[in-house]
Tab-separated table of C-alpha atoms and ligand atoms in Angstrom:
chain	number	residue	atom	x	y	z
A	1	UNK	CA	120.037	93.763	-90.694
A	2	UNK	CA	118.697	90.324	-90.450
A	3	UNK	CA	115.083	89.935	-88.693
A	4	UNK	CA	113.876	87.682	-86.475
A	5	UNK	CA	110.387	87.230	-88.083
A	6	UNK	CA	109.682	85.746	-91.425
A	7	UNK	CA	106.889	85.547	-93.731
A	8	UNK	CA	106.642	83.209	-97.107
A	9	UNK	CA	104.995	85.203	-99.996
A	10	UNK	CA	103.924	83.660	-102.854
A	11	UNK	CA	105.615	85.147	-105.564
A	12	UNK	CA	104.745	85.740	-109.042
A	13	UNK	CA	106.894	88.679	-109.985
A	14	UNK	CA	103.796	90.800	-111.324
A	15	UNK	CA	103.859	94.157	-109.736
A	16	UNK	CA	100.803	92.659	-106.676
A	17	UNK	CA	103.248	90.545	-105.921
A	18	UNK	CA	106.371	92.813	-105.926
A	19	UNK	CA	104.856	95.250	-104.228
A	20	UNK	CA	103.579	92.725	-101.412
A	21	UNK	CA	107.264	92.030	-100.932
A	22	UNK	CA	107.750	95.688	-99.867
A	23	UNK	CA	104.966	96.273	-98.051
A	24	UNK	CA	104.887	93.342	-95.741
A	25	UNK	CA	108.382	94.419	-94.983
A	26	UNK	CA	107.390	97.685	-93.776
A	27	UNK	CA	104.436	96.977	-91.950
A	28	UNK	CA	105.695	93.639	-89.674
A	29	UNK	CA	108.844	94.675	-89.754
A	30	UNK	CA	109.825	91.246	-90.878
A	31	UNK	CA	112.461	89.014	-93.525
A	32	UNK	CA	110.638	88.262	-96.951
A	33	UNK	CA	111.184	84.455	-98.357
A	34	UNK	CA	109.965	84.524	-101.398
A	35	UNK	CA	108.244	81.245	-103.527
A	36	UNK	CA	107.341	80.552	-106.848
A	37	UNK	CA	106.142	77.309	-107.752
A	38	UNK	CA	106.974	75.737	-111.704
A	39	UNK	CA	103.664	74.552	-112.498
A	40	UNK	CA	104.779	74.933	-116.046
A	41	UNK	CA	103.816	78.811	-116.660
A	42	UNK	CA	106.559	78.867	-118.842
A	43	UNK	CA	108.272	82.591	-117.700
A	44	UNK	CA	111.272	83.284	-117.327
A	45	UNK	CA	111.917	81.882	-113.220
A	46	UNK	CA	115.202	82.652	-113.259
A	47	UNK	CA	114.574	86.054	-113.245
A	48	UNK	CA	111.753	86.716	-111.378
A	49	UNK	CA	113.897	85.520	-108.393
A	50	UNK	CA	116.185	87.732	-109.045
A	51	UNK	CA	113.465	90.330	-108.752
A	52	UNK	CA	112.184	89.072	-105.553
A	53	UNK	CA	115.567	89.586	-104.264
A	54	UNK	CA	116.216	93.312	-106.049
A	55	UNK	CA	113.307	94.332	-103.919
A	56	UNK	CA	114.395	93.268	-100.721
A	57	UNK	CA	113.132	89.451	-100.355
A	58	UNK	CA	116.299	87.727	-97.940
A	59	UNK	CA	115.779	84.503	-100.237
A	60	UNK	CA	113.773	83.047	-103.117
A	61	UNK	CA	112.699	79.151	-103.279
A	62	UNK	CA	112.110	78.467	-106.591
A	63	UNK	CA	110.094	74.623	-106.883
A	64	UNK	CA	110.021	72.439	-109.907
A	65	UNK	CA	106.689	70.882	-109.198
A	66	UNK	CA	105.684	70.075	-113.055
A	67	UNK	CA	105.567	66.437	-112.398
A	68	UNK	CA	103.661	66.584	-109.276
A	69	UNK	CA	100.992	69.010	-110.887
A	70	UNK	CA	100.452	66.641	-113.749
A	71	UNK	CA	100.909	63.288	-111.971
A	72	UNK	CA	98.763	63.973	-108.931
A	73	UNK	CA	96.159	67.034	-109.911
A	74	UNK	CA	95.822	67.145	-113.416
A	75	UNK	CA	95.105	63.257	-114.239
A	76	UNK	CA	92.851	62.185	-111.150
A	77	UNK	CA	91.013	65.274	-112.652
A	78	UNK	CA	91.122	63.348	-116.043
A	79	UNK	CA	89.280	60.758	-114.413
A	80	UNK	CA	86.957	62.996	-112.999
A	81	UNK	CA	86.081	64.335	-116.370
A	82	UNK	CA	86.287	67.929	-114.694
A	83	UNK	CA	85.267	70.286	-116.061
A	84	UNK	CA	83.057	73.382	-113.815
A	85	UNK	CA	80.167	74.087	-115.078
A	86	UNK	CA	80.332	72.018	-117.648
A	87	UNK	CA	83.303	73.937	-119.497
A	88	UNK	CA	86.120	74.945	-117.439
A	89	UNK	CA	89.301	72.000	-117.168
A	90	UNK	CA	89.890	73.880	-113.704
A	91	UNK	CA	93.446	74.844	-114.854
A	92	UNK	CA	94.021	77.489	-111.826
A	93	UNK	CA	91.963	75.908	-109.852
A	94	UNK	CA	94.175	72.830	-109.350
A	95	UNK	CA	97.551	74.721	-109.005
A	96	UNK	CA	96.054	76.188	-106.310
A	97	UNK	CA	96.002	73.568	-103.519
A	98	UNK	CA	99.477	72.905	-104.577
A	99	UNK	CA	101.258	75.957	-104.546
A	100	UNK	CA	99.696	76.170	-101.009
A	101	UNK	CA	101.370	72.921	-99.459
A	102	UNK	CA	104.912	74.027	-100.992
A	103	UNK	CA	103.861	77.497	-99.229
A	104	UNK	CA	103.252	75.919	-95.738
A	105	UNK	CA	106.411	73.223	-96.313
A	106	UNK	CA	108.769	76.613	-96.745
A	107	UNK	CA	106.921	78.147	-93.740
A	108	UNK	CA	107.609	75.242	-91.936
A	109	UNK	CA	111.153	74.945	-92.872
A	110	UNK	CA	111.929	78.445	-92.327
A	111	UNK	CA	110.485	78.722	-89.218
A	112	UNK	CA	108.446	81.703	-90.835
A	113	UNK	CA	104.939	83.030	-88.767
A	114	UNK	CA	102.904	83.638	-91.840
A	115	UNK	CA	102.424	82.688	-95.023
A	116	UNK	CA	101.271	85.562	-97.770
A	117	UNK	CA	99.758	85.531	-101.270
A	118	UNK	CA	98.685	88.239	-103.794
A	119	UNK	CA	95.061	87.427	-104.145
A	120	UNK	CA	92.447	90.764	-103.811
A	121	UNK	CA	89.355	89.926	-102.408
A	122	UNK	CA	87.521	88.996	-105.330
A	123	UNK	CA	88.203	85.934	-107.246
A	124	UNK	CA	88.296	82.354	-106.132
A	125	UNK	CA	91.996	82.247	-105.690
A	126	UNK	CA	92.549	83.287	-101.976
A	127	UNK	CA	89.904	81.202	-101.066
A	128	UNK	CA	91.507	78.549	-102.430
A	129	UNK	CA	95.059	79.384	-100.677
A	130	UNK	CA	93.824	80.352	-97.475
A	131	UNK	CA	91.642	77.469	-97.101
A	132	UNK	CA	94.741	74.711	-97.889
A	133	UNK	CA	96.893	76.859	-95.771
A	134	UNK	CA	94.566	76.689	-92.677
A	135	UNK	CA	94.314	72.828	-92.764
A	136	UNK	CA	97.553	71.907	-93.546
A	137	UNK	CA	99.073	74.464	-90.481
A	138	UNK	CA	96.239	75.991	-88.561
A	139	UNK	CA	99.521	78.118	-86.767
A	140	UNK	CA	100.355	79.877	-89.453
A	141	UNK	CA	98.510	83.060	-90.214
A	142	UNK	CA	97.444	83.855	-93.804
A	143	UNK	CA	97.865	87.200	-95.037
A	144	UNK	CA	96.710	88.792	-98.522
A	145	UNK	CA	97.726	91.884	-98.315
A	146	UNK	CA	96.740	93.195	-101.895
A	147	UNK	CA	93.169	92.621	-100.455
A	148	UNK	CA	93.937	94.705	-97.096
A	149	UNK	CA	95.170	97.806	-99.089
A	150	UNK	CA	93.090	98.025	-101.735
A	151	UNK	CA	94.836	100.204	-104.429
A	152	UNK	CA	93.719	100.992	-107.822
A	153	UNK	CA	96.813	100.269	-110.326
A	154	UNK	CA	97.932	103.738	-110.500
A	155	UNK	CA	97.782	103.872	-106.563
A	156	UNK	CA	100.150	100.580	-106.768
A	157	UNK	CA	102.100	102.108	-109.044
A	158	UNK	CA	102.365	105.107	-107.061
A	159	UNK	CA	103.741	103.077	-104.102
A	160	UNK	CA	105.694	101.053	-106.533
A	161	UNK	CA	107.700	104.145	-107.751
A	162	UNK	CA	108.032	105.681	-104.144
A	163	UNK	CA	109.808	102.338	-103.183
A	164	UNK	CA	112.143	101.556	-105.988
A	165	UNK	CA	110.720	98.897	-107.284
A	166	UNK	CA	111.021	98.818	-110.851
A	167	UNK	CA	108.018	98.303	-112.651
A	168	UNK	CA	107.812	96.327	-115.835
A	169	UNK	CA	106.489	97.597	-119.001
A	170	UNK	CA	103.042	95.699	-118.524
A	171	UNK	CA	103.207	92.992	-121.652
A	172	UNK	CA	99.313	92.955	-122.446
A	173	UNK	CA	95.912	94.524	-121.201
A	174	UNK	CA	95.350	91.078	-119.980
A	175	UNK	CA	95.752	89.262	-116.424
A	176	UNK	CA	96.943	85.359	-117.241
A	177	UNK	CA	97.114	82.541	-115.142
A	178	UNK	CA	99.130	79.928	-117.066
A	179	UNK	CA	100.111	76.200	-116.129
A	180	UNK	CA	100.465	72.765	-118.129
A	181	UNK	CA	96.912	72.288	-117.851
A	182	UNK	CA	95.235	75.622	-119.457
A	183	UNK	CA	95.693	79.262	-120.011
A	184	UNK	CA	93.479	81.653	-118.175
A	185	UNK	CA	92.811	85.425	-119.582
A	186	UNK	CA	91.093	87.652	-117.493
A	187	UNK	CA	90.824	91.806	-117.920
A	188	UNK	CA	90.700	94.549	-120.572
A	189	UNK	CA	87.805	94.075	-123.455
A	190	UNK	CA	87.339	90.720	-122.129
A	191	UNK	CA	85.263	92.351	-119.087
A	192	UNK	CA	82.352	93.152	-121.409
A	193	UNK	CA	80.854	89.304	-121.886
A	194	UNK	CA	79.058	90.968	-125.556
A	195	UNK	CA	82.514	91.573	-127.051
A	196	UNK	CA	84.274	88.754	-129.125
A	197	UNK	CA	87.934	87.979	-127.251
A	198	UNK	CA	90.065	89.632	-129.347
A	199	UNK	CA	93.147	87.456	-131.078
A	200	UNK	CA	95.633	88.763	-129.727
A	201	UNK	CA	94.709	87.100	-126.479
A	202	UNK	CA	95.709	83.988	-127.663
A	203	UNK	CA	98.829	82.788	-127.186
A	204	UNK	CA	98.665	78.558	-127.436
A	205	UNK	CA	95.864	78.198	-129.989
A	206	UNK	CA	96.567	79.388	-133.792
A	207	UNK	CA	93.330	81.306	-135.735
A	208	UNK	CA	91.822	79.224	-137.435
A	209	UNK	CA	93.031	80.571	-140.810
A	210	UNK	CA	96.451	79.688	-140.013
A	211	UNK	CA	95.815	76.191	-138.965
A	212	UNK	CA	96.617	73.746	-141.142
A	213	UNK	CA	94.115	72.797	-144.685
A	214	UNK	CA	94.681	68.945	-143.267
A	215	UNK	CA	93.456	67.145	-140.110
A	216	UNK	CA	95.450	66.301	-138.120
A	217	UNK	CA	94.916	62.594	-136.301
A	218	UNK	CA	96.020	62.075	-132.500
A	219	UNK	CA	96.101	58.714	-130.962
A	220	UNK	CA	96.092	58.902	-126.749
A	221	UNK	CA	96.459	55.411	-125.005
A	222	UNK	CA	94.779	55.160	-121.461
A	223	UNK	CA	95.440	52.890	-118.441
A	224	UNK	CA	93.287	52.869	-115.885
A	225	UNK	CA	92.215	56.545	-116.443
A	226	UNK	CA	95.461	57.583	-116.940
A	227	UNK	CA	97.016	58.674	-120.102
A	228	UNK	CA	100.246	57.284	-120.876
A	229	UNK	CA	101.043	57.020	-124.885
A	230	UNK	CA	100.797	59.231	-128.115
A	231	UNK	CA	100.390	57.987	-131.250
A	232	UNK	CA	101.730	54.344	-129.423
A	233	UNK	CA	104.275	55.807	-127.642
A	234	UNK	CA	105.112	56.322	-124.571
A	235	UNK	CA	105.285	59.722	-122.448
A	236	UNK	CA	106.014	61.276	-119.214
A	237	UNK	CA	103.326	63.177	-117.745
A	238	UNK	CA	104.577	66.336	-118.384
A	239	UNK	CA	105.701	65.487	-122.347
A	240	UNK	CA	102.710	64.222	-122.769
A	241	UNK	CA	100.254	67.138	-121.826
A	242	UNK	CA	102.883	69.598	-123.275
A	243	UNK	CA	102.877	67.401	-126.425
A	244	UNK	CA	98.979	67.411	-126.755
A	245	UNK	CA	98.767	71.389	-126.118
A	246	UNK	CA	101.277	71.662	-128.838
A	247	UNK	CA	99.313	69.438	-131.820
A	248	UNK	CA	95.613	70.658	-130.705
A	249	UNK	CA	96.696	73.901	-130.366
A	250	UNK	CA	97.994	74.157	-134.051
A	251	UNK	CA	94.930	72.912	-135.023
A	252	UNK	CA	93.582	75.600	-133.464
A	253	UNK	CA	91.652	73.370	-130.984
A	254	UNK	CA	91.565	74.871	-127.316
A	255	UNK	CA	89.608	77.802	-127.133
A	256	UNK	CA	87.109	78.209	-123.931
A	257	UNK	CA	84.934	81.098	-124.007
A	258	UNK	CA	82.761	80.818	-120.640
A	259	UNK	CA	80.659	82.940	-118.059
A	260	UNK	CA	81.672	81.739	-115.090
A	261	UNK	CA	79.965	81.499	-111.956
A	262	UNK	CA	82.788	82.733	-108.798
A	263	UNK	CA	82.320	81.106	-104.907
A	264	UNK	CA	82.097	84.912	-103.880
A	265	UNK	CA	78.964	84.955	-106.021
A	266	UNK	CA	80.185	87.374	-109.092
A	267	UNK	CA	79.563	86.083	-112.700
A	268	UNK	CA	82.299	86.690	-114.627
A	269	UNK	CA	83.894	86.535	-118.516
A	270	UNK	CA	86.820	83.567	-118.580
A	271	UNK	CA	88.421	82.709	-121.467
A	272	UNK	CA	91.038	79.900	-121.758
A	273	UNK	CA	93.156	78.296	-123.759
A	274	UNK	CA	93.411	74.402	-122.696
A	275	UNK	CA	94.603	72.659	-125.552
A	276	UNK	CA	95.550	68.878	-124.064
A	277	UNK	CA	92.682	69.408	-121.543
A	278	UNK	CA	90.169	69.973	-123.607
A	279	UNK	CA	91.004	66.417	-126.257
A	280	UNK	CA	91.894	64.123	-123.239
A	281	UNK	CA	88.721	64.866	-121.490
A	282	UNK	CA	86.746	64.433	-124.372
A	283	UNK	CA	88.986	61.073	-125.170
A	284	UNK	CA	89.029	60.049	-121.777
A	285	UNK	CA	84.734	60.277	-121.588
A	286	UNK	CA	84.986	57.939	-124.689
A	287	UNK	CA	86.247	56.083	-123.529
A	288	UNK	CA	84.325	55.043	-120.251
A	289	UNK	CA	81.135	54.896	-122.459
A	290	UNK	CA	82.822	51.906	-123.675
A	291	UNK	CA	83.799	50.466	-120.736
A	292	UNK	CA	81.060	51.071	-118.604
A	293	UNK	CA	77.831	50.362	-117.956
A	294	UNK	CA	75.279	52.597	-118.448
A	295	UNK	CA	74.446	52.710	-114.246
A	296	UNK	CA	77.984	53.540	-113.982
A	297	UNK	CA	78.190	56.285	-116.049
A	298	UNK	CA	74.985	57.701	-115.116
A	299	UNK	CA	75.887	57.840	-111.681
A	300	UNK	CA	79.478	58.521	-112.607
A	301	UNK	CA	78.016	62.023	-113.852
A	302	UNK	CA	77.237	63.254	-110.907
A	303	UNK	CA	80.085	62.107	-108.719
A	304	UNK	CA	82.355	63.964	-111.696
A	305	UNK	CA	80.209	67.455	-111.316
A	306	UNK	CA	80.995	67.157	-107.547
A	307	UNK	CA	84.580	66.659	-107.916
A	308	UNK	CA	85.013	69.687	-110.165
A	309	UNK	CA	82.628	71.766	-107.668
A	310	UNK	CA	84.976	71.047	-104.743
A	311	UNK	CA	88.068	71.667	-106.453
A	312	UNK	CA	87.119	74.854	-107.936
A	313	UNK	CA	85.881	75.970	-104.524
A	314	UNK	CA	88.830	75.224	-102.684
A	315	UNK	CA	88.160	72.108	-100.619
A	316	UNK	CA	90.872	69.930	-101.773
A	317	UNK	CA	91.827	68.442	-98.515
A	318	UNK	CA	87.813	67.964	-97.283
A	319	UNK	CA	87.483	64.482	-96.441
A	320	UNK	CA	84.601	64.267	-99.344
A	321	UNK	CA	87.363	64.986	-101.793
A	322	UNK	CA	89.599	61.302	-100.736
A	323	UNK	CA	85.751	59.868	-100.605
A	324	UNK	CA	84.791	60.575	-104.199
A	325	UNK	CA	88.161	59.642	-105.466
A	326	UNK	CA	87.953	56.249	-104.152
A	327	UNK	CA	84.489	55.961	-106.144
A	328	UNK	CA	86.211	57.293	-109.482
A	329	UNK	CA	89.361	54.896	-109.175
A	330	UNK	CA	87.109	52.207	-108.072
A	331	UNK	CA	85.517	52.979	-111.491
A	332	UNK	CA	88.731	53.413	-113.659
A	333	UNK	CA	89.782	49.521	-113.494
A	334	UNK	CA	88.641	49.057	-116.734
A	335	UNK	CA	89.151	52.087	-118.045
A	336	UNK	CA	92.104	51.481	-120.465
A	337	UNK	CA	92.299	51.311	-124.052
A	338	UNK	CA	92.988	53.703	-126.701
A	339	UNK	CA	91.109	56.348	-128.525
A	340	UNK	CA	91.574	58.040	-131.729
A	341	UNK	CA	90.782	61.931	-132.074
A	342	UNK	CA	90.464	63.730	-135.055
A	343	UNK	CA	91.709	67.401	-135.127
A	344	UNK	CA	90.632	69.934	-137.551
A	345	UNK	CA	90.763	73.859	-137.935
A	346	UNK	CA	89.307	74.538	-134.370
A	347	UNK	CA	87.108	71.154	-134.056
A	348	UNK	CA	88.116	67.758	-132.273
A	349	UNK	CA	86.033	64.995	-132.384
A	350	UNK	CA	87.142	61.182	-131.242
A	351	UNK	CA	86.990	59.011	-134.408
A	352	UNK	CA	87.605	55.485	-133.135
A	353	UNK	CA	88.342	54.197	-129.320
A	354	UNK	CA	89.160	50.473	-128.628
A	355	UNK	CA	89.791	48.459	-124.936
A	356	UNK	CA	90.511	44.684	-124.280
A	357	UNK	CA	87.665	45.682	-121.384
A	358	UNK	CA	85.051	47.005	-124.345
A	359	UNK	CA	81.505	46.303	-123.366
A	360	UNK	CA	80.615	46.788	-127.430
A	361	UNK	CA	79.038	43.964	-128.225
A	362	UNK	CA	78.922	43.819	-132.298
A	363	UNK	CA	76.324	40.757	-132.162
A	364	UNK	CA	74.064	42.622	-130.161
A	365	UNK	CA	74.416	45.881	-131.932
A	366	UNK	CA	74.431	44.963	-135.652
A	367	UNK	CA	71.571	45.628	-137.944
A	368	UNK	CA	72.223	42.558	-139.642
A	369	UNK	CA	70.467	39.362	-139.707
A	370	UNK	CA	73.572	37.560	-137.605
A	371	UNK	CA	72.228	39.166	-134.290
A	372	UNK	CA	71.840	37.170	-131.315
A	373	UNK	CA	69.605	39.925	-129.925
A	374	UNK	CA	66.124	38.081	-129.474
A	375	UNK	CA	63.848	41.133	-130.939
A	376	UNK	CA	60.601	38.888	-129.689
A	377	UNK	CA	61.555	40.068	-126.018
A	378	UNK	CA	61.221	43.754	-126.941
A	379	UNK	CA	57.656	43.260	-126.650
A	380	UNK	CA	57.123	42.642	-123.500
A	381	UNK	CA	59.432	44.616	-122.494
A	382	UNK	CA	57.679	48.125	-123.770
A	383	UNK	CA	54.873	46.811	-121.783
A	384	UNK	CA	56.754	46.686	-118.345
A	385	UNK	CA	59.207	49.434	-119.058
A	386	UNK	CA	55.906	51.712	-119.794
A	387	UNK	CA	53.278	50.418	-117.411
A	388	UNK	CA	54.058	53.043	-114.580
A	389	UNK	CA	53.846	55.638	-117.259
A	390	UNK	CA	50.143	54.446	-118.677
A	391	UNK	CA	48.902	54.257	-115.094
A	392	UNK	CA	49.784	57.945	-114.669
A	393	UNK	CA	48.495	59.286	-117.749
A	394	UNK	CA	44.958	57.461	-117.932
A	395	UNK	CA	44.653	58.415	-114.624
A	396	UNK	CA	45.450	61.880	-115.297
A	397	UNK	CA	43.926	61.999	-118.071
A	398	UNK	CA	40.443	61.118	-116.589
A	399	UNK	CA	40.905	63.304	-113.767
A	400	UNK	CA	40.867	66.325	-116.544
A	401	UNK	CA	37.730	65.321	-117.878
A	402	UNK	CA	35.735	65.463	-114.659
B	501	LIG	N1	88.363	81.782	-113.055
B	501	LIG	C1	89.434	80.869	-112.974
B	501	LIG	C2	89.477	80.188	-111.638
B	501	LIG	O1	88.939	80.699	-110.711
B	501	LIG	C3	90.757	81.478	-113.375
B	501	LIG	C4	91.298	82.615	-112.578
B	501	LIG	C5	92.577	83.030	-113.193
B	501	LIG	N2	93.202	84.209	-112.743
B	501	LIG	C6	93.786	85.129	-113.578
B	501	LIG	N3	94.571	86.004	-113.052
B	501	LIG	N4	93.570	85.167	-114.839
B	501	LIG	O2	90.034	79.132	-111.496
């Protein structure tokens, strides 16, 4: 029997998900179009549609959106330098605003009356969903139904068995998130923030005793913020981020061990692996501290921590979002050159960087006797630069001895 109402769940095939698929069924009596979006997790697609569908889903979309991910959320966050608090590359973060827009285009499409995702109630996540949802179709309604019911996993298991769904022999003690643009691993001993991530959470980085006894050397060309070659040649977007995850990662380079401050105000353990993220932020940083003043980048800092704030707390469509980007392109004219990064048993470090736009000025930098930097103007200089500073402390200073 065919329904007349449809809902679009976001589906990942995990057993949240396939029991949403169920559940909504039962409780708004409605058809189930199922959507998983290719943000390069690298699983086995194919199949979980065929899952969707085994447990009762009337149809499964399944999107290639690598291209788009890399091309128009993972590089402007290149030139954002974003990383949250300083550490995290915001790897789920940006799928998140995407899968949501191919969630409301479906809806749309469809003609569904909701729009459904597995998110519980306590991670950034649904926030992040609901929030794109709500602007991009404020008809829709937004349903999270693994936050509604609540169950511990045996109680989903539980319902799992009494409804047929098959459940998968769960593959580690871990939950992962996994795109192009990071790893995240979540769950099991990671929970306790004094225990050491165990290996076998790693999937993308090698141990460092199996990385290779010579360094490896990397080459990344930028243009305009954007990177576009390896070792001098050219890539797509996604070859070229795969490519980088695949030679830092060897090198064992792409380990992120952070305590993480969530929007619903929990500190939590992350760990990720983000390979490529993690050397063309670093490379990409370089970079700009050749090409740009210092009141640039100084002020550039701050714009940067803002981006990553709003991304990782789910305001990708606020207005401020278009507002900083226009500063941070503005910025990335000149921001085009190449850098040279040096990989090595777990370290990276850029080793050389070069631009036609370099502000390096070897005349005024060299120790040598060939400068044209007049030294005589230091002088006076020290006595402007530190007059404010003398004025406060003698005062000060005299103050204390009355
Ligand atoms: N803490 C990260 C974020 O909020 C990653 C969450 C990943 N989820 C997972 N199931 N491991 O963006």
């Amino acid at each position: 029997m065919k329904l007349t109402d449809k809902i679009v769940l976001a589906y990942s095939g995990g057993l949240d998900t396939s029991v949403c698929i169920k559940w909504l069924k039962e409780k708004f009596m409605a058809d189930i179009i199922t959507v998983t979006v290719d943000v390069g997790q690298k699983e086995n697609l194919e199949e979980i549609g065929k899952r969707a569908q085994q447990i009762g889903a009337i149809k499964h979309y399944l999107i290639d959106s690598k291209e788009e991910f890399v091309k128009d959320y993972v590089f402007p966050s290149i030139k954002a330098n974003a990383l949250y608090e300083s550490k995290y590359p915001l790897s789920t973060s940006l799928s998140r605003p995407l899968i949501a827009s191919k969630l409301v285009e479906i809806a749309e499409k469809e003609g569904a009356f909701a729009v459904a995702h597995g998110c519980t109630g306590k991670g950034n996540d649904q926030v992040r969903f609901e929030v794109t949802i709500k602007a991009l179709n404020p008809k829709l309604k937004v349903m999270a139904p693994a936050r509604e019911w609540n169950f511990s996993r045996e109680q989903e298991i539980k319902y799992a068995k009494e409804h047929g769904i098959k459940i998968e022999p769960k593959k580690s003690v871990f939950s992962i998130d996994q795109n192009l643009w990071g790893r995240s691993i979540e769950c099991g001993p990671i929970e306790d923030p004094e225990v050491e991530p165990p290996l076998e959470a790693f999937e993308w980085t090698k141990p460092l005793n199996e990385a290779p006894e010579e360094a490896s050397y990397v080459s990344i060309g930028f243009e305009k913020g954007v990177p576009i070659t390896i070792n001098g040649e050219e890539k797509k977007p996604v070859e070229l981020v795969s490519n980088l995850n695949q030679i830092a990662g060897m090198n064992g380079v792409g380990i992120i061990d952070h305590i993480e401050d969530r929007l619903v105000g929990i500190k939590s353990h992350e760990v990720y692996e983000c390979p490529a993220a993690l050397c063309l932020i670093e490379a990409h940083k370089d970079l700009e501290k050749l090409v740009l003043t210092r009141h640039e980048l100084f002020f550039k800092e701050i714009i940067d921590s803002q981006w990553a704030w709003l991304v990782y707390s789910g305001l990708w469509l606020d207005p401020l979002k278009k507002d900083l980007d226009a500063f941070i392109n503005s910025t990335q004219e000149r921001v085009s050159g190449n850098v040279r990064i040096k990989l090595y048993k777990g370290n990276y470090r850029v080793v050389g960087r070069s631009s036609p736009y370099s502000l390096y000025d070897m005349n005024l930098a060299t120790y040598g006797i060939s400068s044209k930097f007049d030294q005589s103007l230091a002088q006076g200089f020290i006595e402007l630069w530190g007059l404010p500073t003398r004025v406060a402390y003698s005062m000060l200073s005299k103050m204390k001895k009355e």
